[in-house]
PDB file of C-alpha atoms and ligand atoms in Angstrom:
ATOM      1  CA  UNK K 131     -59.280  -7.147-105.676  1.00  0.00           C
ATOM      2  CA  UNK K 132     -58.102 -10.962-106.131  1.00  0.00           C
ATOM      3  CA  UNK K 133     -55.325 -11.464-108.642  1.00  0.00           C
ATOM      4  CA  UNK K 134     -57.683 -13.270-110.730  1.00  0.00           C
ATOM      5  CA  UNK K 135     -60.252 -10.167-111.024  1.00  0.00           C
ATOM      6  CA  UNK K 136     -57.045  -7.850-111.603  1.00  0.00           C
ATOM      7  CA  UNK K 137     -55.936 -10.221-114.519  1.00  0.00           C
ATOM      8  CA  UNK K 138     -58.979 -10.482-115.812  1.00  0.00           C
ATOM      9  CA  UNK K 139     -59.789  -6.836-115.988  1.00  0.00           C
ATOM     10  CA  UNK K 140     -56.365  -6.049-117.546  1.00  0.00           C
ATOM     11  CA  UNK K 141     -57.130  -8.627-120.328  1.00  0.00           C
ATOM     12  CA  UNK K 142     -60.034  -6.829-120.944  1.00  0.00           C
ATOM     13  CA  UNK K 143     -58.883  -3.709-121.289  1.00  0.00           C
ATOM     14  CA  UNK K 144     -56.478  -4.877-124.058  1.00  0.00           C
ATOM     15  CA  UNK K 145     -58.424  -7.327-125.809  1.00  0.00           C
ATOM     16  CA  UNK K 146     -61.112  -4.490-126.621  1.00  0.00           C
ATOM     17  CA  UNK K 147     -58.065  -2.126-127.761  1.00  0.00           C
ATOM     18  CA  UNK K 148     -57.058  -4.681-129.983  1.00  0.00           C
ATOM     19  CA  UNK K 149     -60.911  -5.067-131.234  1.00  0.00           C
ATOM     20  CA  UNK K 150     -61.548  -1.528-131.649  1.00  0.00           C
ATOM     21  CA  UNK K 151     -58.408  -0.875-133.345  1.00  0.00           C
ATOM     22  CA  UNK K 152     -58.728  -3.717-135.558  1.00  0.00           C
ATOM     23  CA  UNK K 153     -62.352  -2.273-136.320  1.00  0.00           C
ATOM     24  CA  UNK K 154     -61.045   1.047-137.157  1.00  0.00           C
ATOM     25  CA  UNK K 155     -58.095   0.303-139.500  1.00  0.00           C
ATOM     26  CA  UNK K 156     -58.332  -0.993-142.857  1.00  0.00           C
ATOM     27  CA  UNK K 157     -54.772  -2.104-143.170  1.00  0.00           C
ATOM     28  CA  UNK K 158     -55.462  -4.295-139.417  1.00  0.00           C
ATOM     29  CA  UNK K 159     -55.912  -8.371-139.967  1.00  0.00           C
ATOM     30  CA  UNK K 160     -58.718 -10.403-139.511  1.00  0.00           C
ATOM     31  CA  UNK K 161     -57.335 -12.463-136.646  1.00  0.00           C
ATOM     32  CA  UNK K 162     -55.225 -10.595-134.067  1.00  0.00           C
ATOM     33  CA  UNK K 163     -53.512 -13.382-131.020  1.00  0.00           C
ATOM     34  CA  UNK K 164     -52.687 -11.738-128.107  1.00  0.00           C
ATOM     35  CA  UNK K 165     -49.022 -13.351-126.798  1.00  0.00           C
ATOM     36  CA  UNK K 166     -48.902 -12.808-123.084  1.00  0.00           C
ATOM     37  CA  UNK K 167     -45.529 -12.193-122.389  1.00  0.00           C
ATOM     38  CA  UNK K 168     -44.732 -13.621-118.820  1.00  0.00           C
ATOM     39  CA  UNK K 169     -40.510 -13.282-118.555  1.00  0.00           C
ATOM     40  CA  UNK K 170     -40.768 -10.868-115.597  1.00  0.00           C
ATOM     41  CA  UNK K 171     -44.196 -12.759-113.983  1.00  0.00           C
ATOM     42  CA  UNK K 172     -44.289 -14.432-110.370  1.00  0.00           C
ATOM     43  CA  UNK K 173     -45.208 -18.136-111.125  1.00  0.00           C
ATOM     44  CA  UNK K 174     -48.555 -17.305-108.726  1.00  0.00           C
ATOM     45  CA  UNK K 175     -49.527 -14.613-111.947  1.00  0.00           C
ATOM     46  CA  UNK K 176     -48.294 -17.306-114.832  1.00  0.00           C
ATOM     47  CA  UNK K 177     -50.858 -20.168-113.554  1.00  0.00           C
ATOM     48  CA  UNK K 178     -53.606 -17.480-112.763  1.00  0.00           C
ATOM     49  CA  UNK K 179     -52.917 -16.493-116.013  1.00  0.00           C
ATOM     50  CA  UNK K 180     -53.273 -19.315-117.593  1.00  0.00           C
ATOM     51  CA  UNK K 181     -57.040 -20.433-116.409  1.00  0.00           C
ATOM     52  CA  UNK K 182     -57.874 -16.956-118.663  1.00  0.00           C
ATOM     53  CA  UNK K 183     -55.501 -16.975-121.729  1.00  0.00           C
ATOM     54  CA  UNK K 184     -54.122 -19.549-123.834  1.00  0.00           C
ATOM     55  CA  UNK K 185     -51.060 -18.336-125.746  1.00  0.00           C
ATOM     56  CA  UNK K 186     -47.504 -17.266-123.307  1.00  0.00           C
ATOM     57  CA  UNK K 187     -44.338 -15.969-124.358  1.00  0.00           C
ATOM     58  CA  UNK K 188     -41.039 -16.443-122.593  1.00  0.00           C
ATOM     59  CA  UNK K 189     -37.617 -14.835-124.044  1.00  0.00           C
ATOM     60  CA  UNK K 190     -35.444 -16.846-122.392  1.00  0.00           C
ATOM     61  CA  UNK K 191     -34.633 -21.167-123.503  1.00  0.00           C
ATOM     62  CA  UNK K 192     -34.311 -22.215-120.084  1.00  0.00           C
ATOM     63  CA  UNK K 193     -37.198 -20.374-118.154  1.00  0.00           C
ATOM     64  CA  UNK K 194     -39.555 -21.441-121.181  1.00  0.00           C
ATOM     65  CA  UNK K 195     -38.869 -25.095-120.994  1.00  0.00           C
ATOM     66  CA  UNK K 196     -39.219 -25.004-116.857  1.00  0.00           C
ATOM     67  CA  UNK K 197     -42.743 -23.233-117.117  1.00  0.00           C
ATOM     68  CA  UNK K 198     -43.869 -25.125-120.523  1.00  0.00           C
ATOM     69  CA  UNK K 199     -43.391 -28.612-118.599  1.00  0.00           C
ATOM     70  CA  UNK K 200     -45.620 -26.829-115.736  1.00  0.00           C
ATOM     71  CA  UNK K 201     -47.951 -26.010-117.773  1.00  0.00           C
ATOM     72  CA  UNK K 202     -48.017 -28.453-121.293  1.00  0.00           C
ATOM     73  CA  UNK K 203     -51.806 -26.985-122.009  1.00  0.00           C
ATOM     74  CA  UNK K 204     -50.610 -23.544-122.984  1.00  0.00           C
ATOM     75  CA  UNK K 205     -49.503 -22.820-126.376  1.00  0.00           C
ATOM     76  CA  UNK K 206     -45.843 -21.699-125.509  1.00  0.00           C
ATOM     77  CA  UNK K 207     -43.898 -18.964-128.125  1.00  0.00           C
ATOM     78  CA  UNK K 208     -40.025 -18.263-127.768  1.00  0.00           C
ATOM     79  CA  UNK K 209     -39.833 -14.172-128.798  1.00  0.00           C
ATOM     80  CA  UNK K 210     -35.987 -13.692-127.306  1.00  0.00           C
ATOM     81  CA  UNK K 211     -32.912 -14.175-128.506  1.00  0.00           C
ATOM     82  CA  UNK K 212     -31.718 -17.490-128.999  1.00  0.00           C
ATOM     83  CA  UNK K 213     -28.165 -18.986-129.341  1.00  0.00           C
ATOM     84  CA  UNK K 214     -28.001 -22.242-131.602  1.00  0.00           C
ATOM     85  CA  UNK K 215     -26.964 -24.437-128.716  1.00  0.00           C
ATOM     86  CA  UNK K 216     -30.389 -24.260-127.258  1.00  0.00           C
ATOM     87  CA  UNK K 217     -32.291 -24.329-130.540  1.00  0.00           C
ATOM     88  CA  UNK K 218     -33.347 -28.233-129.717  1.00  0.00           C
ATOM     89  CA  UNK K 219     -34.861 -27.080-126.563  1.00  0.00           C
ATOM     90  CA  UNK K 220     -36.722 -23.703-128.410  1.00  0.00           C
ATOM     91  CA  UNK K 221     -37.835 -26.607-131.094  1.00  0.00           C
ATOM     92  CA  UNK K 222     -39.261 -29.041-128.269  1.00  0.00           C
ATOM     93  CA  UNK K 223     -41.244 -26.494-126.180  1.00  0.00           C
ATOM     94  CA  UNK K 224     -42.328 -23.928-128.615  1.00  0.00           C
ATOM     95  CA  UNK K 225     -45.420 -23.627-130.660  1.00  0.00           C
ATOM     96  CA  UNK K 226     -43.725 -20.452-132.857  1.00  0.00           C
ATOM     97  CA  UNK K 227     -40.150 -19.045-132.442  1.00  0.00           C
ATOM     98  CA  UNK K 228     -40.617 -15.393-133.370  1.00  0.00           C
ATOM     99  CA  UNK K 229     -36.648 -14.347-133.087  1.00  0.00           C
ATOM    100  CA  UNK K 230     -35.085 -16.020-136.032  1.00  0.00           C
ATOM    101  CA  UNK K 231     -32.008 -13.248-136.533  1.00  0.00           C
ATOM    102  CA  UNK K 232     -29.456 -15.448-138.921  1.00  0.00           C
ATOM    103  CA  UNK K 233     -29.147 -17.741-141.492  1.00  0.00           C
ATOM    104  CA  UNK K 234     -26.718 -19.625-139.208  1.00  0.00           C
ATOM    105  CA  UNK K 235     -29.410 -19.906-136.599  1.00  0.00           C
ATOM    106  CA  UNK K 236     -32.682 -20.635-139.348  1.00  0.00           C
ATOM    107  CA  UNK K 237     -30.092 -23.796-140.187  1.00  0.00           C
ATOM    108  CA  UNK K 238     -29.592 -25.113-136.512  1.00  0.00           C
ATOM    109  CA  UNK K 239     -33.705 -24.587-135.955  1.00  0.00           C
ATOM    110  CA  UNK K 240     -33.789 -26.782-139.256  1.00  0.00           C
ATOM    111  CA  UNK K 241     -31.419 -29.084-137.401  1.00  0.00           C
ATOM    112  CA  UNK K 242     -33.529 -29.436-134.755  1.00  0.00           C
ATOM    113  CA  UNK K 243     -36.403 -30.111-135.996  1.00  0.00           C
ATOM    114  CA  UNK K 244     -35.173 -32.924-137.627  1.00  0.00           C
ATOM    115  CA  UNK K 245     -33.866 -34.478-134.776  1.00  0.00           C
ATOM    116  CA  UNK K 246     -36.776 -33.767-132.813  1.00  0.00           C
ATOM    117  CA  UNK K 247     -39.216 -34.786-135.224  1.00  0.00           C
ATOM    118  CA  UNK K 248     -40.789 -32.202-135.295  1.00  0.00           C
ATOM    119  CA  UNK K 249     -40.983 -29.512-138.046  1.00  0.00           C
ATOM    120  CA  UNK K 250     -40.866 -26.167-136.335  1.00  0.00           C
ATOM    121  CA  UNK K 251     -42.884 -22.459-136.490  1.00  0.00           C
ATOM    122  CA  UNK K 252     -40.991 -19.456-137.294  1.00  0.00           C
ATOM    123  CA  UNK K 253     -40.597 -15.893-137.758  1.00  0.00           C
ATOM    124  CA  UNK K 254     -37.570 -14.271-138.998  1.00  0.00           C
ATOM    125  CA  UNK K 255     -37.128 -11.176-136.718  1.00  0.00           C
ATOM    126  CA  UNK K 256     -35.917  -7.772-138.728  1.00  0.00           C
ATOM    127  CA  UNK K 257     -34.238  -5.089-136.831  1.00  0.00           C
ATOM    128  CA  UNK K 258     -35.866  -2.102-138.644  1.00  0.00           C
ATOM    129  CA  UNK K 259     -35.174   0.871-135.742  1.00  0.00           C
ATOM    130  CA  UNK K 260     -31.363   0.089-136.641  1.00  0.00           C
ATOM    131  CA  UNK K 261     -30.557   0.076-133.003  1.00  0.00           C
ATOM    132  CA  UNK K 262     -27.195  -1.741-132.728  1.00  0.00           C
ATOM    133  CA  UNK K 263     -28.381  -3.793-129.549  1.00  0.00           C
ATOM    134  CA  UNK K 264     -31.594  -5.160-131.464  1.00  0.00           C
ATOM    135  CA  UNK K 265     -30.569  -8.258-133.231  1.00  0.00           C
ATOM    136  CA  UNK K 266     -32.395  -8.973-136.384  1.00  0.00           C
ATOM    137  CA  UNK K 267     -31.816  -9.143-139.843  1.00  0.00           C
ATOM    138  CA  UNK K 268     -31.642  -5.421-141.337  1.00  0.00           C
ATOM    139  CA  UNK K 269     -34.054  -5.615-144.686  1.00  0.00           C
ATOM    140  CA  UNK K 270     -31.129  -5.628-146.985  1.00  0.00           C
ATOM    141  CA  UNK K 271     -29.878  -8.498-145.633  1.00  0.00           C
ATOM    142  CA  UNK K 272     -33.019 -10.642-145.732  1.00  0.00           C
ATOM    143  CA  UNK K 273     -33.381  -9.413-149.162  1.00  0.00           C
ATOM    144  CA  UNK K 274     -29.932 -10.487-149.996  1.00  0.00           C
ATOM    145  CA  UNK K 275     -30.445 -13.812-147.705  1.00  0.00           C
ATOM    146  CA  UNK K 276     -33.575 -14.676-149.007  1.00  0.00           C
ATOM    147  CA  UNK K 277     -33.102 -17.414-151.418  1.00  0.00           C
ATOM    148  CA  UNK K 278     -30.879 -18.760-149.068  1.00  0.00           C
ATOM    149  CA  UNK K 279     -33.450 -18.436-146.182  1.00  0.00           C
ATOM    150  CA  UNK K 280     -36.448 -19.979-148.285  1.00  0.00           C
ATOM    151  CA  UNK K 281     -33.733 -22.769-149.675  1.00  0.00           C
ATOM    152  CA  UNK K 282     -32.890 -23.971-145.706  1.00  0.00           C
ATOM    153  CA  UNK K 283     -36.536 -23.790-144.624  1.00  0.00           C
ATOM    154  CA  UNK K 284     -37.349 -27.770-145.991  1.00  0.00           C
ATOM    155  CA  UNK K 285     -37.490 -29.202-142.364  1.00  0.00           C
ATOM    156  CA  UNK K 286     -39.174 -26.172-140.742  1.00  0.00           C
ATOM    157  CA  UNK K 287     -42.402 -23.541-141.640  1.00  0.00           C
ATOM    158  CA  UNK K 288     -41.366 -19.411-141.933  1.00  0.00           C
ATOM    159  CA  UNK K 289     -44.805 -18.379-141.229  1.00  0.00           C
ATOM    160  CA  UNK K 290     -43.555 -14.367-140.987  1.00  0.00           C
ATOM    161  CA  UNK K 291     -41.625 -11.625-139.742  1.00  0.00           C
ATOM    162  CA  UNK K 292     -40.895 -10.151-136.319  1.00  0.00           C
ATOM    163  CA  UNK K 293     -40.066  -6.705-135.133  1.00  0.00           C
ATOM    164  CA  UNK K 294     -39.139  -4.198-132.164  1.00  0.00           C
ATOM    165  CA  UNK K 295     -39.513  -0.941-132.296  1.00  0.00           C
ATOM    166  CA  UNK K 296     -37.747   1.528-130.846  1.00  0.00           C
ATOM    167  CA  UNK K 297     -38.928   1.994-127.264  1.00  0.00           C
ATOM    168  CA  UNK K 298     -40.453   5.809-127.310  1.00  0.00           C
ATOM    169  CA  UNK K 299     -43.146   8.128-125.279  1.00  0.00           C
ATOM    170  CA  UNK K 300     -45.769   8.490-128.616  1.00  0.00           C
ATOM    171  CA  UNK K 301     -46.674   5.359-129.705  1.00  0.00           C
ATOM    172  CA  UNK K 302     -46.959   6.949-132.643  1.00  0.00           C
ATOM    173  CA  UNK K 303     -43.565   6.799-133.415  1.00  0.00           C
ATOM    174  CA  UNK K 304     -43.623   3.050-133.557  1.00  0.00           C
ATOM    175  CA  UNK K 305     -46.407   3.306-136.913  1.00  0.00           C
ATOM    176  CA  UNK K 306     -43.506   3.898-139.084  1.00  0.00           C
ATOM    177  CA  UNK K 307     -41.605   0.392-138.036  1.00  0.00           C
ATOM    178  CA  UNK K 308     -44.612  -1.329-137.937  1.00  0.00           C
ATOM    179  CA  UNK K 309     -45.535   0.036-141.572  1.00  0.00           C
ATOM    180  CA  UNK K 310     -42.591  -1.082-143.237  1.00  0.00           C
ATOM    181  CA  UNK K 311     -42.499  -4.446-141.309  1.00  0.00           C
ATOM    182  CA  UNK K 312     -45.796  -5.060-143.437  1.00  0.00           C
ATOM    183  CA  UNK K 313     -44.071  -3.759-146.828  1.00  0.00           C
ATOM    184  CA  UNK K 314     -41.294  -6.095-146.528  1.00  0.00           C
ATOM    185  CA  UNK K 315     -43.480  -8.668-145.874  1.00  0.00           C
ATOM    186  CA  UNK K 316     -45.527  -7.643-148.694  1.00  0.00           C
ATOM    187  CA  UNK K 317     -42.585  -7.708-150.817  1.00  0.00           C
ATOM    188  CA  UNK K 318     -40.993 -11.377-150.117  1.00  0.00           C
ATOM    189  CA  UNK K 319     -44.383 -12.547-150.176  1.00  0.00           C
ATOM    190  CA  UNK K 320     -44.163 -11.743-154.405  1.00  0.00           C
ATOM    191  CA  UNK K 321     -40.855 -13.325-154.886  1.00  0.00           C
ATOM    192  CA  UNK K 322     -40.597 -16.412-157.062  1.00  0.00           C
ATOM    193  CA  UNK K 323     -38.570 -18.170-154.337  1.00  0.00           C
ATOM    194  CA  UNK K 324     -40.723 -17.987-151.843  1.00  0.00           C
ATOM    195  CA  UNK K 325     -44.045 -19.977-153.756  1.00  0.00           C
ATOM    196  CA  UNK K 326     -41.678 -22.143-155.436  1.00  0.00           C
ATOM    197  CA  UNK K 327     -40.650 -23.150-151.153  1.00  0.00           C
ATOM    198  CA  UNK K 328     -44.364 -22.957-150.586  1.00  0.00           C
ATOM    199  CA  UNK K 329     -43.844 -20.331-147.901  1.00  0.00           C
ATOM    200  CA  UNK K 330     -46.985 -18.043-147.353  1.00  0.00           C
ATOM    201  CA  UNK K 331     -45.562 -15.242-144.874  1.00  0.00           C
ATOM    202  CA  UNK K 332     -48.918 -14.764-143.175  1.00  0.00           C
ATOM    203  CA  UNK K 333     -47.588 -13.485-139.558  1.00  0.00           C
ATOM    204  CA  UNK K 334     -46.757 -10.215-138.270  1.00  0.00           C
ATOM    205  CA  UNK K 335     -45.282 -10.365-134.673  1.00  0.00           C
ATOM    206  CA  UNK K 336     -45.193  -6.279-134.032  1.00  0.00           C
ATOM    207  CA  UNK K 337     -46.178  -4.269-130.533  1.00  0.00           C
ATOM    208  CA  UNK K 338     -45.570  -4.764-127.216  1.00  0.00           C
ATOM    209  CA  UNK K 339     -47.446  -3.223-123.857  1.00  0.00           C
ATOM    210  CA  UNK K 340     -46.698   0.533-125.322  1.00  0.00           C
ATOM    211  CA  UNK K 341     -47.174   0.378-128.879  1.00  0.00           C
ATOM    212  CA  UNK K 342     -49.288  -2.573-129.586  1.00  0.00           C
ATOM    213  CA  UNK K 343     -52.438  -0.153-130.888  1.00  0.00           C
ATOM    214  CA  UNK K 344     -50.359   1.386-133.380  1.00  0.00           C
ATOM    215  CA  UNK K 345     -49.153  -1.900-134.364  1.00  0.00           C
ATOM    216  CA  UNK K 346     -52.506  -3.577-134.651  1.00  0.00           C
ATOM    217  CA  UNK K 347     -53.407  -1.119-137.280  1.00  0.00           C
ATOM    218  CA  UNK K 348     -51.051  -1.663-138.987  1.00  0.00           C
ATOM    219  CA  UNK K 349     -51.327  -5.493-139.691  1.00  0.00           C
ATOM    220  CA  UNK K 350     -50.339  -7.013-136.240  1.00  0.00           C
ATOM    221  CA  UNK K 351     -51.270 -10.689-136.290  1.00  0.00           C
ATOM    222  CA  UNK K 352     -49.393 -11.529-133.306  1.00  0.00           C
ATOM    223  CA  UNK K 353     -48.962  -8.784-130.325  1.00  0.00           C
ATOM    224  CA  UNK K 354     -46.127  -9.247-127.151  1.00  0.00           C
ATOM    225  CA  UNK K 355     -47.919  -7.730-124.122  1.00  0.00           C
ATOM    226  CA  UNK K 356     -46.246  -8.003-120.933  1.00  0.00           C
ATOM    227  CA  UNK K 357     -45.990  -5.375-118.488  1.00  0.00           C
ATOM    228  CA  UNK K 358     -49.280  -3.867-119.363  1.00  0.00           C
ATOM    229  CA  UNK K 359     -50.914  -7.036-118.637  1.00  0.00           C
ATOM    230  CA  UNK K 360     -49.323  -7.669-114.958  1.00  0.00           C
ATOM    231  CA  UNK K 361     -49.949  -3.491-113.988  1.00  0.00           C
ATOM    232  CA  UNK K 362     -51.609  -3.319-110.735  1.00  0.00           C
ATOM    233  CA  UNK K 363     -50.680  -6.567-109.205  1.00  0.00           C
ATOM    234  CA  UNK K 364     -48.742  -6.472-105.935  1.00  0.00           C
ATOM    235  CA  UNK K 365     -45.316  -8.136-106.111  1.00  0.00           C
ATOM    236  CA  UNK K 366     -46.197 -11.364-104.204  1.00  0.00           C
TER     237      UNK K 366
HETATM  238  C1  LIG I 475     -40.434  -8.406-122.943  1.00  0.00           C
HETATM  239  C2  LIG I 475     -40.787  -8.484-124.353  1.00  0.00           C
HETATM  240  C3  LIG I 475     -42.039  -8.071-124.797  1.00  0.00           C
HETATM  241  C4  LIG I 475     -43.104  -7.486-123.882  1.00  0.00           C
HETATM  242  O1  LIG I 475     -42.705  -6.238-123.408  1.00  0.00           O
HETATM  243  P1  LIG I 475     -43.712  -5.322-122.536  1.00  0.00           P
HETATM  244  O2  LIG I 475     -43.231  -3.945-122.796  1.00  0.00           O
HETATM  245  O3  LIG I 475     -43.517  -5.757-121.123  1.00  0.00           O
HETATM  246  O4  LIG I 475     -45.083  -5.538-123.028  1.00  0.00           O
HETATM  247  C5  LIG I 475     -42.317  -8.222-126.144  1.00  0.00           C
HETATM  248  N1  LIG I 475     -41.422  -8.741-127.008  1.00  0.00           N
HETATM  249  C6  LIG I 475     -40.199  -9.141-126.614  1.00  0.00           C
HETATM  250  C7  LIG I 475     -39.260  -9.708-127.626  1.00  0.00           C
HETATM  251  C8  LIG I 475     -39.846  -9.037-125.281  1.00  0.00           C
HETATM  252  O5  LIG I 475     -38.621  -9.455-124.887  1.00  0.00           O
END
């Protein structure tokens, strides 16, 4: 099978789990965008790719601006961590930057944006499995944070909230993340502050290749596939 055919079918496959669990859940959105994650894809896979789907995701600054001025037609998301030095470059090639994990950094993207012109798309990425390596604000920090959060936003648009859950065998385990993920979103969405900054929290960025089903019925509106999406291709 050609590389395009193996893409293709792959894309399939999870498109019409996405559909079907959207269908089946009442708490699942309307509109569900698949983010193609290709950090670990041979460029060969990345343009193939990109003839099918129309929305990538890189984790890393410097491998997203390389393959964003490749490809400018693509809409382009930062999901990884980011350090503030390279928040002009996140600002100038990204369409969203799901991985906002501090105040600090929410200020430099604000920063940025400015300089560039160019009022970026965020998420602010909570760290709800309480895994020490995840970064991510915990939710009683972005409770605590969140007049300040709302307060720095004036150059920039929080569109939502991010998460990771922990990586498990039953994707089932992930519902529970994903859940609350939604409540805390929920929740901010109420407070005063954030109408009075006109900030409608509208996103969910929650699932990756192993638990995206779980994740989409729970009010995914953004998934992070990678792996699943490149299975079966031959390293080139
Ligand atoms: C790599 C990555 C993904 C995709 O992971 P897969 O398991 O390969 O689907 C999603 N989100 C983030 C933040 C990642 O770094």
């Amino acid at each position: 099978m050609s590389l395009s055919t193996v893409l293709q079918q792959n894309l399939n496959e999870i498109l019409n789990a996405i559909r079907q669990a959207q269908e089946r859940s009442p708490n699942a959105a309307e509109r569900v965008r698949l983010v193609a994650v290709t950090k670990y894809a041979h460029p060969d896979w990345v343009r193939a790719l990109s003839d099918l789907h129309p929305v990538f995701g890189e984790n890393r600054p410097q491998q997203l601006a390389e393959r964003a001025e490749l490809l400018p037609g693509q809409e382009w998301h930062m999901i990884g961590r980011l350090q503030r030095n390279k928040a002009r470059a996140a600002v100038k090639h990204a369409s969203l930057i799901h991985s906002i994990d501090s105040l600090r950094l929410l200020q430099a993207i604000s920063n940025a944006s400015e300089s560039e012109g160019k009022a970026a798309s965020v998420l602010l990425q909570l760290n709800l499995s309480r895994e020490e390596a995840k970064s991510g604000f915990s939710p009683e920090e972005i409770r605590s944070l969140w007049s300040e959060l709302t307060a720095s936003a004036a150059n920039l648009k929080i569109c939502g909230l991010m998460t990771m859950a922990a990586a498990t065998e039953d994707p089932e385990d992930a519902r529970p993340t994903f859940r609350e993920l939604r409540e805390i979103r929920d929740e901010l969405n109420l407070r005063d502050e954030t109408t009075a900054a006109g900030i409608d929290l509208s996103e969910l960025s929650m699932g990756m290749s192993g638990d995206f089903i779980p994740a989409v019925e729970e009010g995914a509106t953004l998934v992070r596939v990678g792996s699943r999406l490149f299975a079966g291709l031959p390293t080139p």
